Coordinates of C-alpha atoms and ligand atoms in Angstrom, one line a residue:
Chain A
M2 CA 106.6 45.2 114.9
S3 CA 106.6 48.9 114.1
K4 CA 107.0 49.8 110.5
L5 CA 110.0 51.6 108.9
K6 CA 109.8 55.3 108.2
Y7 CA 108.8 55.7 104.5
E8 CA 110.4 57.9 102.0
G9 CA 109.4 57.8 98.3
P10 CA 111.9 56.0 96.0
V11 CA 114.4 58.3 94.3
I12 CA 116.9 57.8 91.5
K13 CA 119.6 60.3 90.7
K14 CA 122.1 60.4 87.9
M15 CA 125.6 60.9 89.1
N16 CA 127.7 63.5 87.2
A17 CA 131.1 62.7 88.4
G18 CA 133.3 65.8 88.8
L19 CA 130.8 68.3 87.6
M20 CA 130.3 71.2 90.0
N21 CA 126.6 71.7 90.2
K22 CA 125.1 75.2 90.1
F23 CA 123.5 74.8 93.5
G24 CA 127.0 75.1 95.1
T25 CA 127.6 73.7 98.5
R26 CA 124.8 71.7 100.1
T27 CA 124.4 73.5 103.3
E28 CA 120.7 73.2 103.1
Y29 CA 120.9 69.6 104.3
Q30 CA 120.3 69.9 108.0
P31 CA 116.9 69.2 109.4
V32 CA 115.8 72.1 111.6
K33 CA 113.4 70.7 114.2
H34 CA 113.6 73.4 116.8
I35 CA 113.7 77.2 116.9
E36 CA 115.0 78.6 120.2
G37 CA 114.4 75.2 121.7
V38 CA 110.8 75.0 120.7
A39 CA 109.7 72.1 118.5
V40 CA 108.6 73.1 115.0
K41 CA 106.1 70.3 115.0
D42 CA 104.5 71.6 118.3
M43 CA 104.3 75.1 117.0
I44 CA 102.5 74.1 113.9
A45 CA 100.2 71.7 115.8
K46 CA 99.2 74.6 118.1
Y47 CA 99.2 77.6 115.8
G48 CA 98.6 76.1 112.3
S49 CA 100.6 76.1 109.1
P50 CA 101.9 78.3 107.7
L51 CA 103.2 80.2 110.7
F52 CA 105.6 83.1 111.2
V53 CA 107.9 82.8 114.2
L54 CA 110.0 85.6 115.6
S55 CA 112.8 85.2 118.1
E56 CA 112.9 88.0 120.7
R57 CA 116.4 86.9 121.7
Q58 CA 117.8 87.2 118.2
M59 CA 116.3 90.7 117.8
R60 CA 117.9 91.9 120.9
N61 CA 121.2 90.2 120.1
N62 CA 121.3 91.8 116.7
Y63 CA 120.4 95.2 118.2
Q64 CA 123.0 95.0 120.9
A65 CA 125.7 93.8 118.5
A66 CA 125.0 96.7 116.1
L67 CA 124.9 99.3 118.9
R68 CA 128.2 97.9 120.2
A69 CA 129.8 98.0 116.7
F70 CA 129.0 101.8 116.5
K71 CA 129.4 102.8 120.2
T72 CA 132.9 101.3 120.4
R73 CA 133.9 103.6 117.4
Y74 CA 131.9 106.7 117.8
P75 CA 130.8 108.7 120.9
K76 CA 127.2 109.6 120.2
V77 CA 125.0 107.0 118.5
Q78 CA 121.2 106.6 118.2
F79 CA 119.3 103.9 116.4
A80 CA 115.7 104.6 115.1
W81 CA 113.6 101.6 114.3
S82 CA 112.5 101.5 110.7
Y83 CA 108.8 100.9 111.0
K84 CA 108.3 99.8 107.5
T85 CA 110.7 96.9 108.0
H86 CA 108.3 95.4 110.6
Y87 CA 105.7 97.4 112.4
N88 CA 104.0 94.8 114.5
N89 CA 103.7 96.6 117.9
A90 CA 105.4 93.8 119.9
V91 CA 108.3 93.9 117.5
C92 CA 108.7 97.7 117.6
N93 CA 108.5 97.6 121.3
V94 CA 111.4 95.2 121.6
Y95 CA 113.6 97.8 119.8
H96 CA 112.1 100.7 121.8
Q97 CA 112.9 98.8 125.0
E98 CA 116.5 98.5 123.7
G99 CA 116.5 102.3 123.3
S100 CA 115.6 102.8 119.7
W101 CA 113.7 105.8 118.5
A102 CA 111.1 105.4 115.7
E103 CA 111.7 106.1 112.0
V104 CA 108.4 106.4 110.1
V105 CA 107.4 107.2 106.5
S106 CA 103.7 107.7 106.6
G107 CA 101.0 109.2 108.9
F108 CA 99.9 105.6 109.6
E109 CA 103.3 104.6 110.8
Y110 CA 103.7 107.9 112.7
H111 CA 100.5 107.2 114.7
K112 CA 101.6 103.7 115.3
A113 CA 104.8 105.0 116.9
L114 CA 102.9 107.5 119.0
K115 CA 100.5 104.9 120.1
N116 CA 103.3 102.6 121.1
G117 CA 104.4 105.4 123.4
V118 CA 107.4 106.8 121.5
P119 CA 107.7 110.5 122.5
G120 CA 107.0 112.8 119.6
N121 CA 110.5 114.3 119.7
K122 CA 112.0 110.8 119.2
I123 CA 110.1 110.1 116.0
I124 CA 111.9 110.7 112.7
F125 CA 109.3 111.5 110.0
N126 CA 110.7 110.5 106.6
G127 CA 109.2 110.0 103.2
P128 CA 107.7 112.0 100.3
D129 CA 104.1 111.8 101.6
K130 CA 103.2 113.9 104.7
S131 CA 99.8 115.6 104.6
I132 CA 99.4 119.1 106.0
D133 CA 97.6 117.7 109.0
E134 CA 100.4 115.3 109.6
L135 CA 103.0 118.0 109.3
N136 CA 101.1 120.1 111.7
E137 CA 100.9 117.2 114.2
A138 CA 104.6 116.5 113.8
I139 CA 105.4 120.2 114.4
K140 CA 103.2 120.2 117.5
N141 CA 105.0 117.0 118.8
D142 CA 108.5 118.4 118.1
S143 CA 109.2 115.5 115.8
L144 CA 112.2 115.4 113.5
I145 CA 110.7 116.2 110.0
H146 CA 113.0 115.0 107.2
I147 CA 112.1 117.1 104.2
D148 CA 111.9 115.2 100.9
H149 CA 111.2 117.9 98.2
F150 CA 110.8 121.7 97.8
D151 CA 107.0 121.6 97.9
E152 CA 107.2 120.2 101.3
L153 CA 109.9 122.7 102.3
Y154 CA 107.7 125.6 101.2
A155 CA 104.6 124.1 102.9
L156 CA 106.6 123.8 106.1
I157 CA 107.8 127.4 106.0
E158 CA 104.2 128.5 105.5
L159 CA 102.9 126.4 108.3
S160 CA 105.6 127.8 110.6
D161 CA 104.6 131.4 109.9
N162 CA 102.9 132.1 113.2
L163 CA 104.6 129.6 115.5
S164 CA 106.6 130.6 118.5
K165 CA 108.8 127.5 118.4
K166 CA 110.6 126.6 115.2
P167 CA 109.9 123.1 113.8
R168 CA 113.0 120.9 113.9
V169 CA 113.8 119.7 110.4
A170 CA 116.4 117.8 108.4
I171 CA 116.8 117.3 104.6
R172 CA 117.2 114.0 102.9
V173 CA 120.2 114.1 100.6
N174 CA 120.7 111.8 97.7
M175 CA 124.1 111.4 96.2
D176 CA 126.5 109.4 94.0
T177 CA 128.3 106.9 96.3
G178 CA 129.6 104.8 93.4
I179 CA 126.7 102.4 93.8
Y180 CA 124.4 101.6 90.9
P181 CA 121.5 102.2 90.8
M182 CA 121.7 105.6 92.5
W183 CA 118.6 106.4 94.5
D184 CA 118.0 109.9 93.4
R185 CA 114.2 110.1 93.7
F186 CA 114.2 110.9 97.4
G187 CA 115.4 114.1 98.8
F188 CA 117.8 116.7 97.3
N189 CA 120.8 115.9 95.2
Y190 CA 124.3 116.6 96.6
E191 CA 126.4 116.7 93.4
N192 CA 124.2 119.2 91.5
G193 CA 123.9 121.6 94.4
T194 CA 120.2 121.2 95.1
A195 CA 120.9 119.9 98.6
W196 CA 123.0 123.0 99.4
N197 CA 120.3 125.2 97.9
A198 CA 117.7 123.6 100.2
I199 CA 119.9 124.1 103.2
T200 CA 120.4 127.8 102.4
K201 CA 116.7 128.3 101.8
I202 CA 115.8 126.7 105.2
V203 CA 118.3 128.7 107.1
A204 CA 117.4 132.0 105.2
S205 CA 113.7 131.5 106.0
G206 CA 114.4 131.9 109.7
K207 CA 111.3 129.8 110.3
L208 CA 112.7 126.3 110.6
N209 CA 115.4 124.9 112.8
L210 CA 117.7 122.8 110.5
V211 CA 119.1 120.3 113.0
G212 CA 120.0 117.3 110.8
L213 CA 121.1 115.9 107.5
H214 CA 119.8 112.5 106.3
C215 CA 120.5 110.0 103.6
H216 CA 119.5 106.4 102.9
I217 CA 121.6 105.3 100.0
G218 CA 120.0 102.0 99.3
T219 CA 119.0 98.7 100.8
Y220 CA 120.9 95.5 101.1
M221 CA 124.1 97.4 100.5
L222 CA 127.2 95.2 100.2
A223 CA 129.8 98.0 100.1
P224 CA 130.9 99.6 103.4
W225 CA 133.0 102.1 101.5
A226 CA 129.8 103.5 99.9
Y227 CA 128.8 104.6 103.4
A228 CA 132.2 106.3 103.9
I229 CA 131.4 108.3 100.8
A230 CA 127.9 109.1 102.0
A231 CA 129.2 110.1 105.4
S232 CA 131.9 112.4 104.0
K233 CA 129.3 114.2 101.7
L234 CA 127.0 114.8 104.7
C235 CA 130.0 116.0 106.7
D236 CA 130.8 118.4 103.9
L237 CA 127.3 119.9 104.0
A238 CA 127.3 120.1 107.8
W239 CA 130.7 121.8 107.7
H240 CA 129.5 124.5 105.3
S241 CA 126.2 124.9 107.1
K242 CA 128.2 125.7 110.3
N243 CA 130.9 127.8 108.7
Q244 CA 129.0 129.7 106.0
L245 CA 125.5 129.9 107.4
N246 CA 126.4 129.8 111.1
N247 CA 123.9 126.9 111.5
P248 CA 125.6 124.0 113.2
I249 CA 124.2 120.6 112.4
Q250 CA 123.3 118.4 115.4
Y251 CA 123.0 115.0 113.8
L252 CA 123.8 113.1 110.7
D253 CA 121.4 110.3 109.9
L254 CA 123.0 107.7 107.7
G255 CA 119.8 105.8 107.2
G256 CA 119.6 102.0 107.0
G257 CA 120.5 99.5 104.2
F258 CA 123.0 97.2 106.0
P259 CA 122.4 93.7 104.5
S260 CA 121.2 90.6 106.3
A261 CA 122.9 87.3 105.5
N262 CA 120.2 86.3 103.0
T263 CA 121.3 85.3 99.5
L264 CA 120.2 87.6 96.6
K265 CA 118.7 85.9 93.7
G266 CA 121.2 85.0 91.1
A267 CA 124.2 85.3 93.5
Y268 CA 126.7 82.5 93.2
L269 CA 127.7 82.3 96.8
P270 CA 125.4 82.3 99.8
G271 CA 124.9 85.7 101.6
S272 CA 126.4 84.2 104.7
D273 CA 129.7 84.1 102.9
T274 CA 129.6 87.4 101.1
V275 CA 127.8 89.9 103.3
P276 CA 130.2 92.3 105.2
H277 CA 129.8 92.3 109.0
I278 CA 128.1 95.3 110.6
E279 CA 131.4 96.2 112.2
E280 CA 132.7 97.1 108.7
F281 CA 129.9 99.5 108.1
A282 CA 130.4 101.0 111.6
E283 CA 134.1 101.4 110.9
A284 CA 133.6 103.1 107.5
I285 CA 131.0 105.6 108.8
S286 CA 132.6 106.3 112.2
S287 CA 136.1 106.8 111.0
T288 CA 134.9 109.1 108.2
I289 CA 133.0 111.5 110.6
I290 CA 135.7 111.4 113.3
S291 CA 138.5 112.3 110.9
Y292 CA 136.5 115.0 109.1
G293 CA 137.7 117.7 111.4
F294 CA 134.9 118.6 113.7
K295 CA 135.9 119.7 117.2
P296 CA 135.4 116.8 119.6
D297 CA 132.5 118.6 121.4
E298 CA 130.9 119.5 118.0
L299 CA 130.8 116.0 116.7
P300 CA 127.2 115.4 115.4
L301 CA 125.0 112.7 116.8
L302 CA 125.1 109.7 114.5
I303 CA 121.6 108.3 113.8
L304 CA 121.1 104.9 112.1
E305 CA 117.8 103.6 110.7
S306 CA 118.8 100.0 110.2
G307 CA 115.9 97.6 109.7
R308 CA 116.7 94.5 107.7
A309 CA 120.0 93.8 109.4
L310 CA 118.4 93.9 112.9
I311 CA 115.5 91.6 112.2
D312 CA 115.8 89.4 109.1
D313 CA 117.5 86.5 110.8
A314 CA 115.1 86.7 113.8
G315 CA 112.2 85.6 111.6
Y316 CA 111.2 82.2 110.4
L317 CA 108.3 80.9 108.3
L318 CA 107.1 77.4 109.1
G319 CA 105.2 75.7 106.4
S320 CA 104.0 72.3 105.1
V321 CA 104.0 70.4 101.8
L322 CA 100.7 70.3 100.1
A323 CA 101.6 68.1 97.2
N324 CA 104.3 66.9 94.8
K325 CA 104.2 66.7 91.1
R326 CA 106.4 66.2 88.0
L327 CA 106.5 69.0 85.4
S328 CA 106.4 68.3 81.7
D329 CA 110.2 68.5 81.5
G330 CA 110.6 65.9 84.3
R331 CA 111.5 68.3 87.0
R332 CA 110.1 67.7 90.5
A333 CA 107.7 70.4 91.8
T334 CA 106.8 70.7 95.4
I335 CA 103.8 72.7 96.4
M336 CA 104.0 74.5 99.7
D337 CA 101.2 76.0 101.8
F338 CA 102.9 79.4 101.7
G339 CA 103.6 81.5 98.7
V340 CA 104.7 85.0 97.5
N341 CA 101.5 86.4 99.1
I342 CA 103.1 86.0 102.6
L343 CA 106.8 85.5 101.5
F344 CA 107.2 88.6 99.4
T345 CA 110.9 88.5 99.8
S346 CA 111.1 85.4 97.6
F347 CA 111.1 87.9 94.7
W348 CA 114.5 89.1 95.9
Y349 CA 116.1 86.3 97.7
D350 CA 116.8 82.6 97.4
H351 CA 115.6 81.9 100.8
K352 CA 117.3 79.0 102.7
I353 CA 114.7 76.3 103.3
S354 CA 115.3 73.4 105.7
P355 CA 113.2 70.3 106.2
A356 CA 111.9 70.1 109.7
Q357 CA 112.1 66.3 110.0
D358 CA 114.8 63.6 109.4
F359 CA 115.4 62.6 105.9
T360 CA 117.9 60.4 104.0
H361 CA 120.8 61.9 102.0
H362 CA 118.9 61.6 98.8
S363 CA 117.9 64.8 97.3
E364 CA 116.6 66.2 94.0
D365 CA 116.6 69.6 92.3
Q366 CA 113.1 70.9 92.5
V367 CA 111.0 73.9 92.1
L368 CA 109.0 75.1 95.2
Y369 CA 105.6 76.6 94.4
G370 CA 103.3 78.4 96.7
P371 CA 99.6 77.5 97.0
L372 CA 98.2 80.4 94.9
C373 CA 96.5 79.8 91.7
M374 CA 98.8 82.3 90.0
N375 CA 101.7 81.6 87.8
I376 CA 104.3 83.8 89.5
D377 CA 103.8 82.1 92.9
V378 CA 107.2 80.6 93.0
V379 CA 109.1 80.4 96.3
R380 CA 112.3 78.9 94.9
E381 CA 112.9 78.4 91.2
S382 CA 115.5 75.7 91.7
V383 CA 116.6 74.2 95.0
N384 CA 118.3 71.0 95.9
L385 CA 116.3 69.5 98.7
P386 CA 115.6 66.1 100.1
V387 CA 112.4 64.6 98.7
L388 CA 109.5 66.0 100.7
N389 CA 106.2 64.1 101.1
K390 CA 102.8 65.6 101.5
G391 CA 102.5 66.9 105.1
D392 CA 106.2 67.2 105.7
Q393 CA 107.2 70.5 107.3
V394 CA 109.9 73.0 106.4
V395 CA 111.5 76.1 108.0
V396 CA 112.2 79.1 105.8
H397 CA 115.1 81.2 107.3
K398 CA 115.7 84.9 107.6
V399 CA 112.2 86.2 106.8
G400 CA 111.8 88.8 109.6
A401 CA 112.3 91.9 107.4
Y402 CA 109.6 93.3 105.2
N403 CA 107.5 90.2 104.8
M404 CA 105.1 91.0 107.6
T405 CA 104.6 94.5 106.3
Q406 CA 104.6 93.8 102.5
W407 CA 102.5 90.7 102.6
M408 CA 99.5 90.7 100.3
Q409 CA 96.0 89.8 101.2
F410 CA 95.5 87.9 97.9
I411 CA 93.6 84.7 97.5
A412 CA 94.5 83.5 101.0
M413 CA 94.4 85.0 104.5
R414 CA 97.4 85.8 106.6
P415 CA 98.6 83.3 109.2
N416 CA 99.4 83.6 112.9
V417 CA 102.6 85.4 113.9
I418 CA 104.2 84.3 117.1
M419 CA 107.1 85.5 119.1
I420 CA 109.3 83.2 121.2
D421 CA 110.3 85.3 124.3
M422 CA 113.6 85.3 126.2
K423 CA 112.3 82.4 128.4
G424 CA 111.2 80.2 125.4
E425 CA 107.5 81.0 125.9
N426 CA 105.4 81.6 122.8
H427 CA 103.1 84.5 122.3
V428 CA 100.7 85.2 119.5
I429 CA 101.6 88.7 118.4
R430 CA 99.2 88.8 115.4
Q431 CA 96.3 86.5 115.0
K432 CA 95.6 84.8 111.8
E433 CA 93.0 86.6 109.7
T434 CA 89.4 85.4 109.6
L435 CA 86.7 85.9 107.0
Q436 CA 84.9 88.2 109.4
Y437 CA 88.0 90.4 109.8
M438 CA 88.5 90.5 106.1
E439 CA 85.0 91.6 105.5
M440 CA 84.8 94.1 108.3
L441 CA 85.4 97.1 106.0
E442 CA 83.2 95.9 103.2
E443 CA 79.7 97.2 102.6
T444 CA 77.1 95.6 100.3
P445 CA 74.5 98.0 99.0
Q446 CA 70.9 96.9 99.8
H447 CA 70.1 96.0 96.2
L448 CA 73.0 93.6 96.1
K449 CA 72.3 91.9 99.3
D450 CA 70.7 88.8 97.7
F451 CA 70.2 86.9 94.5
K452 CA 68.6 83.8 93.2
L453 CA 70.6 81.3 91.2
Chain B
M13 CA 107.5 47.1 83.8
K14 CA 110.8 45.4 83.3
L15 CA 114.3 46.5 83.9
K16 CA 116.7 46.3 81.0
K17 CA 118.7 43.1 81.2
N18 CA 122.2 44.4 81.4
I19 CA 121.7 46.9 84.1
A20 CA 123.9 46.4 87.1
T21 CA 122.5 47.1 90.5
S22 CA 124.0 46.8 94.0
E23 CA 122.3 46.6 97.4
S24 CA 123.9 49.8 98.4
G25 CA 121.9 51.6 95.7
F26 CA 124.4 52.0 93.0
V27 CA 123.2 51.4 89.4
F28 CA 125.2 51.2 86.3
N29 CA 124.0 51.1 82.7
P30 CA 126.9 49.7 80.6
S31 CA 125.3 50.5 77.3
S32 CA 125.2 54.3 78.0
G33 CA 127.9 54.5 80.7
D34 CA 125.5 56.3 83.0
S35 CA 125.6 55.6 86.7
F36 CA 122.9 56.4 89.3
S37 CA 122.4 56.4 93.0
L38 CA 119.2 55.3 94.7
N39 CA 117.8 55.8 98.1
T40 CA 117.0 52.7 100.2
I41 CA 113.5 52.1 98.9
G42 CA 114.6 52.8 95.3
A43 CA 117.3 50.2 95.7
E44 CA 115.0 47.6 97.1
I45 CA 112.5 48.2 94.3
L46 CA 115.2 47.8 91.7
L47 CA 116.6 44.6 93.2
Q48 CA 113.2 43.1 93.3
M49 CA 112.5 44.1 89.7
K50 CA 115.8 42.4 88.8
E51 CA 114.5 39.2 90.5
S52 CA 111.5 39.6 88.1
K53 CA 109.0 40.1 90.8
S54 CA 105.8 41.8 89.7
S55 CA 104.9 45.3 90.5
E56 CA 102.1 44.1 92.7
E57 CA 104.4 41.8 94.7
I58 CA 106.9 44.6 95.2
K59 CA 104.3 47.1 96.3
K60 CA 102.8 44.7 98.7
D61 CA 106.2 44.0 100.3
I62 CA 106.7 47.8 100.8
L63 CA 103.3 48.3 102.3
N64 CA 104.0 45.5 104.7
R65 CA 107.3 46.8 105.9
Y66 CA 107.0 50.6 105.6
D67 CA 104.7 53.2 107.3
V68 CA 103.0 54.4 104.1
D69 CA 99.5 54.3 102.8
K70 CA 98.5 52.8 99.5
S71 CA 97.6 55.9 97.6
L72 CA 100.9 57.7 98.4
L73 CA 102.8 54.6 97.4
E74 CA 100.9 54.3 94.1
K75 CA 101.7 57.9 93.3
D76 CA 105.4 57.6 94.2
W77 CA 105.5 54.3 92.3
D78 CA 104.3 55.9 89.0
D79 CA 106.7 58.8 89.5
F80 CA 109.6 56.4 90.1
M81 CA 108.8 54.3 87.1
S82 CA 108.6 57.4 84.9
Q83 CA 112.1 58.4 86.1
L84 CA 113.4 54.9 85.3
R85 CA 112.0 55.3 81.9
D86 CA 113.4 58.8 81.4
N87 CA 116.8 57.4 82.3
N88 CA 116.5 54.6 79.8
L89 CA 116.5 51.8 82.4
L90 CA 113.3 50.1 81.4
E91 CA 112.7 47.6 78.7
F92 CA 110.0 49.5 76.9
Ligands
LIG530 C1 114.5 106.2 104.9 C2 114.7 104.8 105.2 N1 115.4 104.5 106.3 C3 115.6 103.2 106.7 C4 115.2 102.1 105.9 C5 115.5 100.7 106.4 O1 116.3 100.1 105.5 P1 117.0 98.7 105.8 O2 115.9 97.7 106.2 O3 117.5 98.3 104.5 O4 118.0 98.8 106.8 C6 114.5 102.4 104.7 C7 114.1 101.3 103.9 O5 113.9 101.3 102.7 C8 114.3 103.7 104.4 O6 113.6 104.0 103.2

């Protein structure tokens, strides 16, 4: 006779009528498959923890976002935000879909070039571009988005003896009614610095001011803030054309559209509160279209959306290492993944699903990562079925920023796989090895050995 | 390890403590353990029964057992 499936004994006090602070219990579905591939099999083959990306979901997100804008505005171009996820396979999915590249460092710039993105389809953002990098970007006819006056003057100097003017834009920061206001990047709109930068560029005669850029924040929940941003960029473009006779070819509204993740401390899950991408598209498109440009002078609209295009295409599979009770009686579950690879657990209450069947009994618990470090907490409080050692879980919506911001701290980084359109798995980044980790280390001769 | 005398338990996993007014729900194994405790079976007997019927190794059961007993105690369901 085969034995019954075991689950540890649980007792739970019933608080009739009291709404618990964990809200609706949507986390109660086992997730055994991703894109038709069994979680169990993936972990058996590639180890635990394991990042899994869905190519289908990435393409779906991209196409839906493109459609949302293209059905409202005639000229739209997306540029993939490398910092959001710069694994080459991932970047190339978006490049295949038609995305340009948006980079913020020399490292990312070279990654985009190496991926085959033509130089004139790379947007070079950020406060840190070395003189060599600027020269290279000029040579490649890339779109250089100027962040500060020091960079502006450096560019004018570099352009002194060039026959072809470098193509530049300025990053503009502004009050869109959103707090906190990101005023550390670019030139401010309200106090006139942005206009000042525009006039300096045009007056120099050395640079070709082709665009205006802003990126008002990330995980923005207010479509109307984009309408304000768009109208302020339109205002600058309008004056650049009419006062300086310098028409602006494109407006780049940046990224920042939210994914359906739940921010820490939010009462309702992100899936209930996050506006649809169509609402952002409507706010931006209608503002620019109604601004008053002649139809043939409407600027190209560029978007640098990252998070919204990839977050829900990424999953983290993991396993339970142990259970324990804390001094106050709370249950603690220790997972084999922590903040080292799930950096976004500092911002989000990630949804976590068991990957196997369970009974309806659940307990409020804290989920810890495996690091010997006090802040390694994946969820401070989550109501989940009781998980035993070895049980597997699926963490949802982890595709954005984790695989770029992960830390090599205490543990090494795991395999990353992509499930392609046909349901086939591909390793797109191998798990790290000790040899790889030590590749760049050098031990001076006198420290090579010791006796203990 | 003895259950307090007046505790009401049901096979479906409902537990009521009339002296405090608290009620509790248990999962299947929890309910089985409580019912057997009510029949005054010893810890060893109950654990043996679970090991026989469920797919679980001894060390995991020991650990879960201690955890469960401490929860019963925290909820004032045990004699001492
Ligand atoms: C300039 C710029 N563009 C685009 C992005 C992508 O933002 P998101 O992933 O929120 O869409 C960022 C991210 O911070 C950024 O700094």
